[in-house]
Amino acid sequence: MWVKQTLGEQRKLLSALLEPSMQEIAKCCTGEWYEEETLDTVLFEQFYRVPHIQLLYAIDKLGRQISANISTYGKDASYRGQDLSRRPYSVSLYPKRHFMLSSVYISQTTGQPSISAVQPVINEQQFFGFVV
């Protein structure tokens, strides 16, 4: 029983650590959402705002990646356009309108256990998608 409680407490702490940065990144993306290169630049400039991040990218409402992968290595546009709708964090996204942490899953890139922080990108008139 204490394990479940401890995991819940860790998720709350992680959310408190990541959510403010992810909200700011989402705000920065609203004006650039439909401009691929500009969106990549915004994500790249904001990457270091999020503590302990390994990867940052944007997905549309249907789970298609619309940005490059942003990491400490730079921008990798070869991932743009991939369908991420079946990823563990994507299955329960739409119509989520608030920050969430995924369940733990094994990263296809690193083979390591991972958690994704997912922030909706929304302005007053429109829901765009998510930054992950």
mmCIF file of N, CA and C in Angstrom:
data_model
loop_
_atom_site.group_PDB
_atom_site.id
_atom_site.type_symbol
_atom_site.label_atom_id
_atom_site.label_comp_id
_atom_site.label_asym_id
_atom_site.label_seq_id
_atom_site.Cartn_x
_atom_site.Cartn_y
_atom_site.Cartn_z
ATOM 1 N N MET A 1 0.822 -1.195 0.000
ATOM 2 C CA MET A 1 0.000 0.000 0.000
ATOM 3 C C MET A 1 0.869 1.263 0.000
ATOM 4 N N TRP A 2 1.951 1.258 0.749
ATOM 5 C CA TRP A 2 2.811 2.440 0.826
ATOM 6 C C TRP A 2 3.486 2.732 -0.496
ATOM 7 N N VAL A 3 3.718 1.686 -1.333
ATOM 8 C CA VAL A 3 4.341 1.894 -2.636
ATOM 9 C C VAL A 3 3.420 2.739 -3.515
ATOM 10 N N LYS A 4 2.141 2.391 -3.557
ATOM 11 C CA LYS A 4 1.178 3.140 -4.355
ATOM 12 C C LYS A 4 1.105 4.596 -3.879
ATOM 13 N N GLN A 5 1.116 4.804 -2.584
ATOM 14 C CA GLN A 5 1.079 6.153 -2.023
ATOM 15 C C GLN A 5 2.341 6.926 -2.412
ATOM 16 N N THR A 6 3.498 6.266 -2.298
ATOM 17 C CA THR A 6 4.761 6.909 -2.645
ATOM 18 C C THR A 6 4.803 7.277 -4.127
ATOM 19 N N LEU A 7 4.343 6.389 -5.007
ATOM 20 C CA LEU A 7 4.314 6.684 -6.435
ATOM 21 C C LEU A 7 3.392 7.866 -6.725
ATOM 22 N N GLY A 8 2.255 7.901 -6.066
ATOM 23 C CA GLY A 8 1.335 9.026 -6.235
ATOM 24 C C GLY A 8 1.966 10.332 -5.801
ATOM 25 N N GLU A 9 2.696 10.308 -4.702
ATOM 26 C CA GLU A 9 3.372 11.509 -4.216
ATOM 27 C C GLU A 9 4.466 11.942 -5.191
ATOM 28 N N GLN A 10 5.197 10.991 -5.747
ATOM 29 C CA GLN A 10 6.242 11.314 -6.718
ATOM 30 C C GLN A 10 5.649 11.924 -7.985
ATOM 31 N N ARG A 11 4.512 11.411 -8.429
ATOM 32 C CA ARG A 11 3.845 11.969 -9.614
ATOM 33 C C ARG A 11 3.390 13.408 -9.350
ATOM 34 N N LYS A 12 2.895 13.670 -8.167
ATOM 35 C CA LYS A 12 2.481 15.037 -7.814
ATOM 36 C C LYS A 12 3.677 15.981 -7.825
ATOM 37 N N LEU A 13 4.794 15.531 -7.258
ATOM 38 C CA LEU A 13 5.999 16.353 -7.251
ATOM 39 C C LEU A 13 6.515 16.604 -8.667
ATOM 40 N N LEU A 14 6.513 15.566 -9.479
ATOM 41 C CA LEU A 14 6.963 15.695 -10.859
ATOM 42 C C LEU A 14 6.052 16.635 -11.646
ATOM 43 N N SER A 15 4.764 16.530 -11.440
ATOM 44 C CA SER A 15 3.820 17.438 -12.100
ATOM 45 C C SER A 15 4.081 18.879 -11.693
ATOM 46 N N ALA A 16 4.279 19.102 -10.399
ATOM 47 C CA ALA A 16 4.547 20.458 -9.904
ATOM 48 C C ALA A 16 5.837 21.013 -10.492
ATOM 49 N N LEU A 17 6.797 20.165 -10.753
ATOM 50 C CA LEU A 17 8.071 20.579 -11.320
ATOM 51 C C LEU A 17 7.956 20.901 -12.809
ATOM 52 N N LEU A 18 7.197 20.107 -13.549
ATOM 53 C CA LEU A 18 7.160 20.205 -15.005
ATOM 54 C C LEU A 18 6.041 21.083 -15.566
ATOM 55 N N GLU A 19 4.898 21.092 -14.916
ATOM 56 C CA GLU A 19 3.724 21.766 -15.489
ATOM 57 C C GLU A 19 3.929 23.244 -15.799
ATOM 58 N N PRO A 20 4.491 24.049 -14.893
ATOM 59 C CA PRO A 20 4.646 25.478 -15.225
ATOM 60 C C PRO A 20 5.484 25.710 -16.488
ATOM 61 N N SER A 21 6.564 24.978 -16.649
ATOM 62 C CA SER A 21 7.409 25.127 -17.839
ATOM 63 C C SER A 21 6.676 24.685 -19.096
ATOM 64 N N MET A 22 5.972 23.583 -19.008
ATOM 65 C CA MET A 22 5.237 23.084 -20.169
ATOM 66 C C MET A 22 4.119 24.046 -20.568
ATOM 67 N N GLN A 23 3.474 24.677 -19.603
ATOM 68 C CA GLN A 23 2.442 25.676 -19.917
ATOM 69 C C GLN A 23 3.040 26.860 -20.670
ATOM 70 N N GLU A 24 4.199 27.321 -20.227
ATOM 71 C CA GLU A 24 4.856 28.444 -20.895
ATOM 72 C C GLU A 24 5.257 28.082 -22.326
ATOM 73 N N ILE A 25 5.762 26.887 -22.506
ATOM 74 C CA ILE A 25 6.138 26.444 -23.852
ATOM 75 C C ILE A 25 4.902 26.396 -24.745
ATOM 76 N N ALA A 26 3.809 25.861 -24.232
ATOM 77 C CA ALA A 26 2.566 25.785 -25.012
ATOM 78 C C ALA A 26 2.107 27.177 -25.435
ATOM 79 N N LYS A 27 2.187 28.149 -24.533
ATOM 80 C CA LYS A 27 1.804 29.523 -24.873
ATOM 81 C C LYS A 27 2.673 30.072 -26.000
ATOM 82 N N CYS A 28 3.957 29.778 -25.942
ATOM 83 C CA CYS A 28 4.883 30.261 -26.973
ATOM 84 C C CYS A 28 4.587 29.640 -28.345
ATOM 85 N N CYS A 29 3.988 28.468 -28.355
ATOM 86 C CA CYS A 29 3.751 27.737 -29.604
ATOM 87 C C CYS A 29 2.481 28.159 -30.336
ATOM 88 N N THR A 30 1.527 28.775 -29.645
ATOM 89 C CA THR A 30 0.229 29.040 -30.280
ATOM 90 C C THR A 30 0.340 29.883 -31.544
ATOM 91 N N GLY A 31 1.177 30.887 -31.544
ATOM 92 C CA GLY A 31 1.296 31.747 -32.718
ATOM 93 C C GLY A 31 2.114 31.149 -33.844
ATOM 94 N N GLU A 32 2.821 30.074 -33.562
ATOM 95 C CA GLU A 32 3.729 29.474 -34.552
ATOM 96 C C GLU A 32 3.312 28.066 -34.958
ATOM 97 N N TRP A 33 2.157 27.625 -34.524
ATOM 98 C CA TRP A 33 1.747 26.229 -34.665
ATOM 99 C C TRP A 33 1.772 25.728 -36.109
ATOM 100 N N TYR A 34 1.414 26.567 -37.051
ATOM 101 C CA TYR A 34 1.296 26.121 -38.443
ATOM 102 C C TYR A 34 2.533 26.442 -39.282
ATOM 103 N N GLU A 35 3.583 26.925 -38.648
ATOM 104 C CA GLU A 35 4.840 27.227 -39.337
ATOM 105 C C GLU A 35 5.913 26.267 -38.830
ATOM 106 N N GLU A 36 6.187 25.213 -39.569
ATOM 107 C CA GLU A 36 7.055 24.134 -39.096
ATOM 108 C C GLU A 36 8.408 24.618 -38.597
ATOM 109 N N GLU A 37 9.120 25.351 -39.404
ATOM 110 C CA GLU A 37 10.468 25.780 -39.025
ATOM 111 C C GLU A 37 10.449 26.710 -37.816
ATOM 112 N N THR A 38 9.477 27.606 -37.778
ATOM 113 C CA THR A 38 9.373 28.537 -36.654
ATOM 114 C C THR A 38 8.990 27.795 -35.384
ATOM 115 N N LEU A 39 8.083 26.832 -35.497
ATOM 116 C CA LEU A 39 7.700 26.017 -34.343
ATOM 117 C C LEU A 39 8.913 25.256 -33.815
ATOM 118 N N ASP A 40 9.702 24.684 -34.705
ATOM 119 C CA ASP A 40 10.924 23.986 -34.286
ATOM 120 C C ASP A 40 11.856 24.928 -33.529
ATOM 121 N N THR A 41 11.992 26.140 -34.024
ATOM 122 C CA THR A 41 12.866 27.121 -33.373
ATOM 123 C C THR A 41 12.348 27.476 -31.986
ATOM 124 N N VAL A 42 11.050 27.690 -31.858
ATOM 125 C CA VAL A 42 10.459 27.998 -30.551
ATOM 126 C C VAL A 42 10.716 26.850 -29.579
ATOM 127 N N LEU A 43 10.465 25.629 -30.011
ATOM 128 C CA LEU A 43 10.689 24.470 -29.134
ATOM 129 C C LEU A 43 12.158 24.352 -28.748
ATOM 130 N N PHE A 44 13.044 24.587 -29.713
ATOM 131 C CA PHE A 44 14.478 24.516 -29.436
ATOM 132 C C PHE A 44 14.894 25.576 -28.415
ATOM 133 N N GLU A 45 14.381 26.787 -28.573
ATOM 134 C CA GLU A 45 14.705 27.872 -27.648
ATOM 135 C C GLU A 45 14.145 27.626 -26.248
ATOM 136 N N GLN A 46 13.035 26.912 -26.165
ATOM 137 C CA GLN A 46 12.372 26.657 -24.880
ATOM 138 C C GLN A 46 12.810 25.344 -24.227
ATOM 139 N N PHE A 47 13.552 24.534 -24.934
ATOM 140 C CA PHE A 47 13.912 23.183 -24.470
ATOM 141 C C PHE A 47 14.484 23.179 -23.054
ATOM 142 N N TYR A 48 15.399 24.062 -22.755
ATOM 143 C CA TYR A 48 16.081 24.041 -21.463
ATOM 144 C C TYR A 48 15.237 24.616 -20.328
ATOM 145 N N ARG A 49 14.060 25.095 -20.645
ATOM 146 C CA ARG A 49 13.142 25.593 -19.627
ATOM 147 C C ARG A 49 12.607 24.447 -18.749
ATOM 148 N N VAL A 50 12.537 23.247 -19.321
ATOM 149 C CA VAL A 50 11.952 22.107 -18.616
ATOM 150 C C VAL A 50 13.063 21.290 -17.967
ATOM 151 N N PRO A 51 13.025 21.137 -16.641
ATOM 152 C CA PRO A 51 14.071 20.348 -15.973
ATOM 153 C C PRO A 51 13.967 18.865 -16.309
ATOM 154 N N HIS A 52 15.114 18.224 -16.468
ATOM 155 C CA HIS A 52 15.220 16.768 -16.669
ATOM 156 C C HIS A 52 14.607 16.273 -17.975
ATOM 157 N N ILE A 53 14.508 17.142 -18.951
ATOM 158 C CA ILE A 53 13.886 16.754 -20.219
ATOM 159 C C ILE A 53 14.918 16.076 -21.121
ATOM 160 N N GLN A 54 14.453 15.108 -21.901
ATOM 161 C CA GLN A 54 15.317 14.467 -22.883
ATOM 162 C C GLN A 54 14.878 14.771 -24.308
ATOM 163 N N LEU A 55 13.580 15.023 -24.491
ATOM 164 C CA LEU A 55 13.033 15.197 -25.828
ATOM 165 C C LEU A 55 11.811 16.097 -25.743
ATOM 166 N N LEU A 56 11.630 16.947 -26.735
ATOM 167 C CA LEU A 56 10.471 17.833 -26.797
ATOM 168 C C LEU A 56 9.984 17.877 -28.240
ATOM 169 N N TYR A 57 8.672 17.794 -28.431
ATOM 170 C CA TYR A 57 8.098 17.880 -29.764
ATOM 171 C C TYR A 57 6.625 18.238 -29.653
ATOM 172 N N ALA A 58 6.023 18.544 -30.795
ATOM 173 C CA ALA A 58 4.610 18.912 -30.855
ATOM 174 C C ALA A 58 3.857 17.890 -31.694
ATOM 175 N N ILE A 59 2.642 17.579 -31.239
ATOM 176 C CA ILE A 59 1.760 16.689 -31.998
ATOM 177 C C ILE A 59 0.415 17.387 -32.197
ATOM 178 N N ASP A 60 -0.222 17.086 -33.313
ATOM 179 C CA ASP A 60 -1.530 17.678 -33.579
ATOM 180 C C ASP A 60 -2.616 16.904 -32.835
ATOM 181 N N LYS A 61 -3.845 17.303 -33.021
ATOM 182 C CA LYS A 61 -4.987 16.696 -32.312
ATOM 183 C C LYS A 61 -5.145 15.213 -32.600
ATOM 184 N N LEU A 62 -4.645 14.766 -33.740
ATOM 185 C CA LEU A 62 -4.796 13.365 -34.134
ATOM 186 C C LEU A 62 -3.584 12.513 -33.770
ATOM 187 N N GLY A 63 -2.588 13.119 -33.137
ATOM 188 C CA GLY A 63 -1.408 12.368 -32.716
ATOM 189 C C GLY A 63 -0.297 12.310 -33.736
ATOM 190 N N ARG A 64 -0.361 13.146 -34.767
ATOM 191 C CA ARG A 64 0.703 13.203 -35.777
ATOM 192 C C ARG A 64 1.723 14.243 -35.335
ATOM 193 N N GLN A 65 2.992 13.879 -35.365
ATOM 194 C CA GLN A 65 4.046 14.805 -34.949
ATOM 195 C C GLN A 65 4.219 15.883 -36.008
ATOM 196 N N ILE A 66 4.127 17.146 -35.580
ATOM 197 C CA ILE A 66 4.206 18.255 -36.531
ATOM 198 C C ILE A 66 5.497 19.050 -36.396
ATOM 199 N N SER A 67 6.336 18.682 -35.451
ATOM 200 C CA SER A 67 7.616 19.371 -35.272
ATOM 201 C C SER A 67 8.758 18.370 -35.392
ATOM 202 N N ALA A 68 9.947 18.910 -35.396
ATOM 203 C CA ALA A 68 11.138 18.068 -35.283
ATOM 204 C C ALA A 68 11.232 17.556 -33.850
ATOM 205 N N ASN A 69 12.015 16.517 -33.636
ATOM 206 C CA ASN A 69 12.393 16.133 -32.275
ATOM 207 C C ASN A 69 13.449 17.128 -31.813
ATOM 208 N N ILE A 70 13.248 17.689 -30.647
ATOM 209 C CA ILE A 70 14.195 18.630 -30.073
ATOM 210 C C ILE A 70 14.862 17.937 -28.889
ATOM 211 N N SER A 71 16.186 17.921 -28.869
ATOM 212 C CA SER A 71 16.919 17.287 -27.771
ATOM 213 C C SER A 71 18.200 18.074 -27.526
ATOM 214 N N THR A 72 19.016 17.593 -26.620
ATOM 215 C CA THR A 72 20.302 18.251 -26.361
ATOM 216 C C THR A 72 21.206 18.184 -27.590
ATOM 217 N N TYR A 73 20.903 17.293 -28.528
ATOM 218 C CA TYR A 73 21.682 17.157 -29.757
ATOM 219 C C TYR A 73 21.233 18.124 -30.847
ATOM 220 N N GLY A 74 20.113 18.815 -30.618
ATOM 221 C CA GLY A 74 19.605 19.761 -31.604
ATOM 222 C C GLY A 74 18.240 19.361 -32.125
ATOM 223 N N LYS A 75 17.982 19.706 -33.386
ATOM 224 C CA LYS A 75 16.697 19.434 -34.030
ATOM 225 C C LYS A 75 16.860 18.279 -35.014
ATOM 226 N N ASP A 76 15.915 17.339 -34.982
ATOM 227 C CA ASP A 76 15.928 16.234 -35.935
ATOM 228 C C ASP A 76 14.562 16.179 -36.619
ATOM 229 N N ALA A 77 14.490 16.752 -37.813
ATOM 230 C CA ALA A 77 13.229 16.860 -38.539
ATOM 231 C C ALA A 77 12.776 15.541 -39.156
ATOM 232 N N SER A 78 13.601 14.507 -39.123
ATOM 233 C CA SER A 78 13.221 13.230 -39.737
ATOM 234 C C SER A 78 12.030 12.583 -39.030
ATOM 235 N N TYR A 79 11.717 13.026 -37.824
ATOM 236 C CA TYR A 79 10.589 12.456 -37.084
ATOM 237 C C TYR A 79 9.274 13.163 -37.388
ATOM 238 N N ARG A 80 9.334 14.317 -38.032
ATOM 239 C CA ARG A 80 8.120 15.065 -38.364
ATOM 240 C C ARG A 80 7.204 14.203 -39.230
ATOM 241 N N GLY A 81 5.932 14.226 -38.907
ATOM 242 C CA GLY A 81 4.951 13.481 -39.693
ATOM 243 C C GLY A 81 4.656 12.091 -39.176
ATOM 244 N N GLN A 82 5.431 11.597 -38.224
ATOM 245 C CA GLN A 82 5.171 10.238 -37.732
ATOM 246 C C GLN A 82 3.867 10.190 -36.932
ATOM 247 N N ASP A 83 3.209 9.050 -37.004
ATOM 248 C CA ASP A 83 1.947 8.846 -36.289
ATOM 249 C C ASP A 83 2.252 8.356 -34.881
ATOM 250 N N LEU A 84 1.950 9.178 -33.889
ATOM 251 C CA LEU A 84 2.192 8.831 -32.490
ATOM 252 C C LEU A 84 0.885 8.543 -31.754
ATOM 253 N N SER A 85 -0.179 8.369 -32.498
ATOM 254 C CA SER A 85 -1.497 8.218 -31.876
ATOM 255 C C SER A 85 -1.642 6.939 -31.055
ATOM 256 N N ARG A 86 -0.777 5.982 -31.274
ATOM 257 C CA ARG A 86 -0.870 4.733 -30.502
ATOM 258 C C ARG A 86 0.145 4.654 -29.366
ATOM 259 N N ARG A 87 0.893 5.724 -29.160
ATOM 260 C CA ARG A 87 1.836 5.747 -28.045
ATOM 261 C C ARG A 87 1.059 5.749 -26.739
ATOM 262 N N PRO A 88 1.652 5.222 -25.688
ATOM 263 C CA PRO A 88 0.933 5.117 -24.408
ATOM 264 C C PRO A 88 0.346 6.431 -23.912
ATOM 265 N N TYR A 89 1.030 7.538 -24.118
ATOM 266 C CA TYR A 89 0.513 8.813 -23.640
ATOM 267 C C TYR A 89 -0.566 9.384 -24.558
ATOM 268 N N SER A 90 -0.625 8.952 -25.803
ATOM 269 C CA SER A 90 -1.585 9.510 -26.758
ATOM 270 C C SER A 90 -2.969 8.899 -26.641
ATOM 271 N N VAL A 91 -3.050 7.671 -26.221
ATOM 272 C CA VAL A 91 -4.311 6.945 -26.224
ATOM 273 C C VAL A 91 -5.397 7.688 -25.462
ATOM 274 N N SER A 92 -5.040 8.313 -24.354
ATOM 275 C CA SER A 92 -6.056 8.958 -23.518
ATOM 276 C C SER A 92 -6.029 10.481 -23.611
ATOM 277 N N LEU A 93 -5.429 11.041 -24.637
ATOM 278 C CA LEU A 93 -5.269 12.494 -24.690
ATOM 279 C C LEU A 93 -6.542 13.259 -25.020
ATOM 280 N N TYR A 94 -7.032 13.050 -26.217
ATOM 281 C CA TYR A 94 -8.141 13.876 -26.671
ATOM 282 C C TYR A 94 -9.408 13.464 -25.958
ATOM 283 N N PRO A 95 -10.162 14.309 -25.395
ATOM 284 C CA PRO A 95 -10.127 15.767 -25.427
ATOM 285 C C PRO A 95 -9.531 16.409 -24.172
ATOM 286 N N LYS A 96 -8.452 15.893 -23.658
ATOM 287 C CA LYS A 96 -7.801 16.462 -22.473
ATOM 288 C C LYS A 96 -7.446 17.923 -22.720
ATOM 289 N N ARG A 97 -7.709 18.733 -21.749
ATOM 290 C CA ARG A 97 -7.422 20.162 -21.865
ATOM 291 C C ARG A 97 -6.569 20.642 -20.696
ATOM 292 N N HIS A 98 -5.833 19.716 -20.105
ATOM 293 C CA HIS A 98 -4.968 20.085 -18.990
ATOM 294 C C HIS A 98 -3.706 19.224 -19.015
ATOM 295 N N PHE A 99 -2.704 19.674 -18.290
ATOM 296 C CA PHE A 99 -1.429 18.962 -18.199
ATOM 297 C C PHE A 99 -1.647 17.551 -17.658
ATOM 298 N N MET A 100 -0.855 16.609 -18.154
ATOM 299 C CA MET A 100 -0.903 15.249 -17.610
ATOM 300 C C MET A 100 0.458 14.584 -17.747
ATOM 301 N N LEU A 101 0.689 13.625 -16.886
ATOM 302 C CA LEU A 101 1.853 12.747 -17.004
ATOM 303 C C LEU A 101 1.353 11.402 -17.476
ATOM 304 N N SER A 102 2.091 10.800 -18.377
ATOM 305 C CA SER A 102 1.730 9.465 -18.855
ATOM 306 C C SER A 102 2.047 8.419 -17.785
ATOM 307 N N SER A 103 1.582 7.239 -18.015
ATOM 308 C CA SER A 103 2.049 6.096 -17.245
ATOM 309 C C SER A 103 3.479 5.802 -17.669
ATOM 310 N N VAL A 104 4.177 5.032 -16.901
ATOM 311 C CA VAL A 104 5.537 4.639 -17.271
ATOM 312 C C VAL A 104 5.458 3.682 -18.463
ATOM 313 N N TYR A 105 6.331 3.886 -19.436
ATOM 314 C CA TYR A 105 6.412 3.016 -20.604
ATOM 315 C C TYR A 105 7.876 2.894 -21.011
ATOM 316 N N ILE A 106 8.172 1.963 -21.876
ATOM 317 C CA ILE A 106 9.535 1.770 -22.368
ATOM 318 C C ILE A 106 9.714 2.611 -23.635
ATOM 319 N N SER A 107 10.685 3.496 -23.608
ATOM 320 C CA SER A 107 10.956 4.380 -24.738
ATOM 321 C C SER A 107 11.422 3.570 -25.941
ATOM 322 N N GLN A 108 10.848 3.857 -27.109
ATOM 323 C CA GLN A 108 11.290 3.198 -28.343
ATOM 324 C C GLN A 108 12.667 3.694 -28.768
ATOM 325 N N THR A 109 13.026 4.887 -28.310
ATOM 326 C CA THR A 109 14.317 5.473 -28.676
ATOM 327 C C THR A 109 15.447 4.938 -27.809
ATOM 328 N N THR A 110 15.237 4.933 -26.472
ATOM 329 C CA THR A 110 16.324 4.581 -25.552
ATOM 330 C C THR A 110 16.206 3.179 -24.968
ATOM 331 N N GLY A 111 15.010 2.595 -25.004
ATOM 332 C CA GLY A 111 14.793 1.299 -24.367
ATOM 333 C C GLY A 111 14.686 1.399 -22.848
ATOM 334 N N GLN A 112 14.631 2.615 -22.334
ATOM 335 C CA GLN A 112 14.573 2.854 -20.885
ATOM 336 C C GLN A 112 13.151 3.201 -20.461
ATOM 337 N N PRO A 113 12.815 2.943 -19.193
ATOM 338 C CA PRO A 113 11.509 3.391 -18.686
ATOM 339 C C PRO A 113 11.407 4.910 -18.805
ATOM 340 N N SER A 114 10.250 5.377 -19.228
ATOM 341 C CA SER A 114 10.055 6.805 -19.473
ATOM 342 C C SER A 114 8.676 7.242 -19.018
ATOM 343 N N ILE A 115 8.557 8.541 -18.803
ATOM 344 C CA ILE A 115 7.271 9.190 -18.539
ATOM 345 C C ILE A 115 7.223 10.409 -19.440
ATOM 346 N N SER A 116 6.099 10.639 -20.076
ATOM 347 C CA SER A 116 5.948 11.829 -20.902
ATOM 348 C C SER A 116 5.073 12.849 -20.186
ATOM 349 N N ALA A 117 5.522 14.095 -20.220
ATOM 350 C CA ALA A 117 4.724 15.222 -19.751
ATOM 351 C C ALA A 117 4.008 15.771 -20.974
ATOM 352 N N VAL A 118 2.695 15.914 -20.890
ATOM 353 C CA VAL A 118 1.887 16.302 -22.042
ATOM 354 C C VAL A 118 1.078 17.546 -21.698
ATOM 355 N N GLN A 119 1.285 18.601 -22.474
ATOM 356 C CA GLN A 119 0.594 19.871 -22.238
ATOM 357 C C GLN A 119 -0.212 20.260 -23.478
ATOM 358 N N PRO A 120 -1.522 20.454 -23.324
ATOM 359 C CA PRO A 120 -2.317 20.940 -24.459
ATOM 360 C C PRO A 120 -1.862 22.337 -24.882
ATOM 361 N N VAL A 121 -1.952 22.597 -26.169
ATOM 362 C CA VAL A 121 -1.653 23.918 -26.717
ATOM 363 C C VAL A 121 -2.994 24.533 -27.107
ATOM 364 N N ILE A 122 -3.365 25.574 -26.374
ATOM 365 C CA ILE A 122 -4.696 26.173 -26.503
ATOM 366 C C ILE A 122 -4.559 27.694 -26.396
ATOM 367 N N ASN A 123 -5.326 28.411 -27.206
ATOM 368 C CA ASN A 123 -5.486 29.841 -26.940
ATOM 369 C C ASN A 123 -6.971 30.099 -26.687
ATOM 370 N N GLU A 124 -7.389 31.353 -26.676
ATOM 371 C CA GLU A 124 -8.775 31.658 -26.337
ATOM 372 C C GLU A 124 -9.784 31.064 -27.318
ATOM 373 N N GLN A 125 -9.388 30.911 -28.571
ATOM 374 C CA GLN A 125 -10.327 30.448 -29.593
ATOM 375 C C GLN A 125 -10.119 29.022 -30.073
ATOM 376 N N GLN A 126 -8.937 28.438 -29.846
ATOM 377 C CA GLN A 126 -8.624 27.206 -30.559
ATOM 378 C C GLN A 126 -7.782 26.233 -29.735
ATOM 379 N N PHE A 127 -8.068 24.961 -29.943
ATOM 380 C CA PHE A 127 -7.247 23.869 -29.415
ATOM 381 C C PHE A 127 -6.386 23.387 -30.574
ATOM 382 N N PHE A 128 -5.058 23.458 -30.431
ATOM 383 C CA PHE A 128 -4.136 23.121 -31.518
ATOM 384 C C PHE A 128 -3.661 21.673 -31.472
ATOM 385 N N GLY A 129 -3.250 21.215 -30.307
ATOM 386 C CA GLY A 129 -2.657 19.896 -30.143
ATOM 387 C C GLY A 129 -1.919 19.862 -28.818
ATOM 388 N N PHE A 130 -0.720 19.249 -28.803
ATOM 389 C CA PHE A 130 0.001 19.069 -27.550
ATOM 390 C C PHE A 130 1.501 19.261 -27.740
ATOM 391 N N VAL A 131 2.168 19.721 -26.698
ATOM 392 C CA VAL A 131 3.617 19.618 -26.637
ATOM 393 C C VAL A 131 3.919 18.487 -25.666
ATOM 394 N N VAL A 132 4.903 17.671 -26.029
ATOM 395 C CA VAL A 132 5.240 16.465 -25.254
ATOM 396 C C VAL A 132 6.718 16.494 -24.957
#
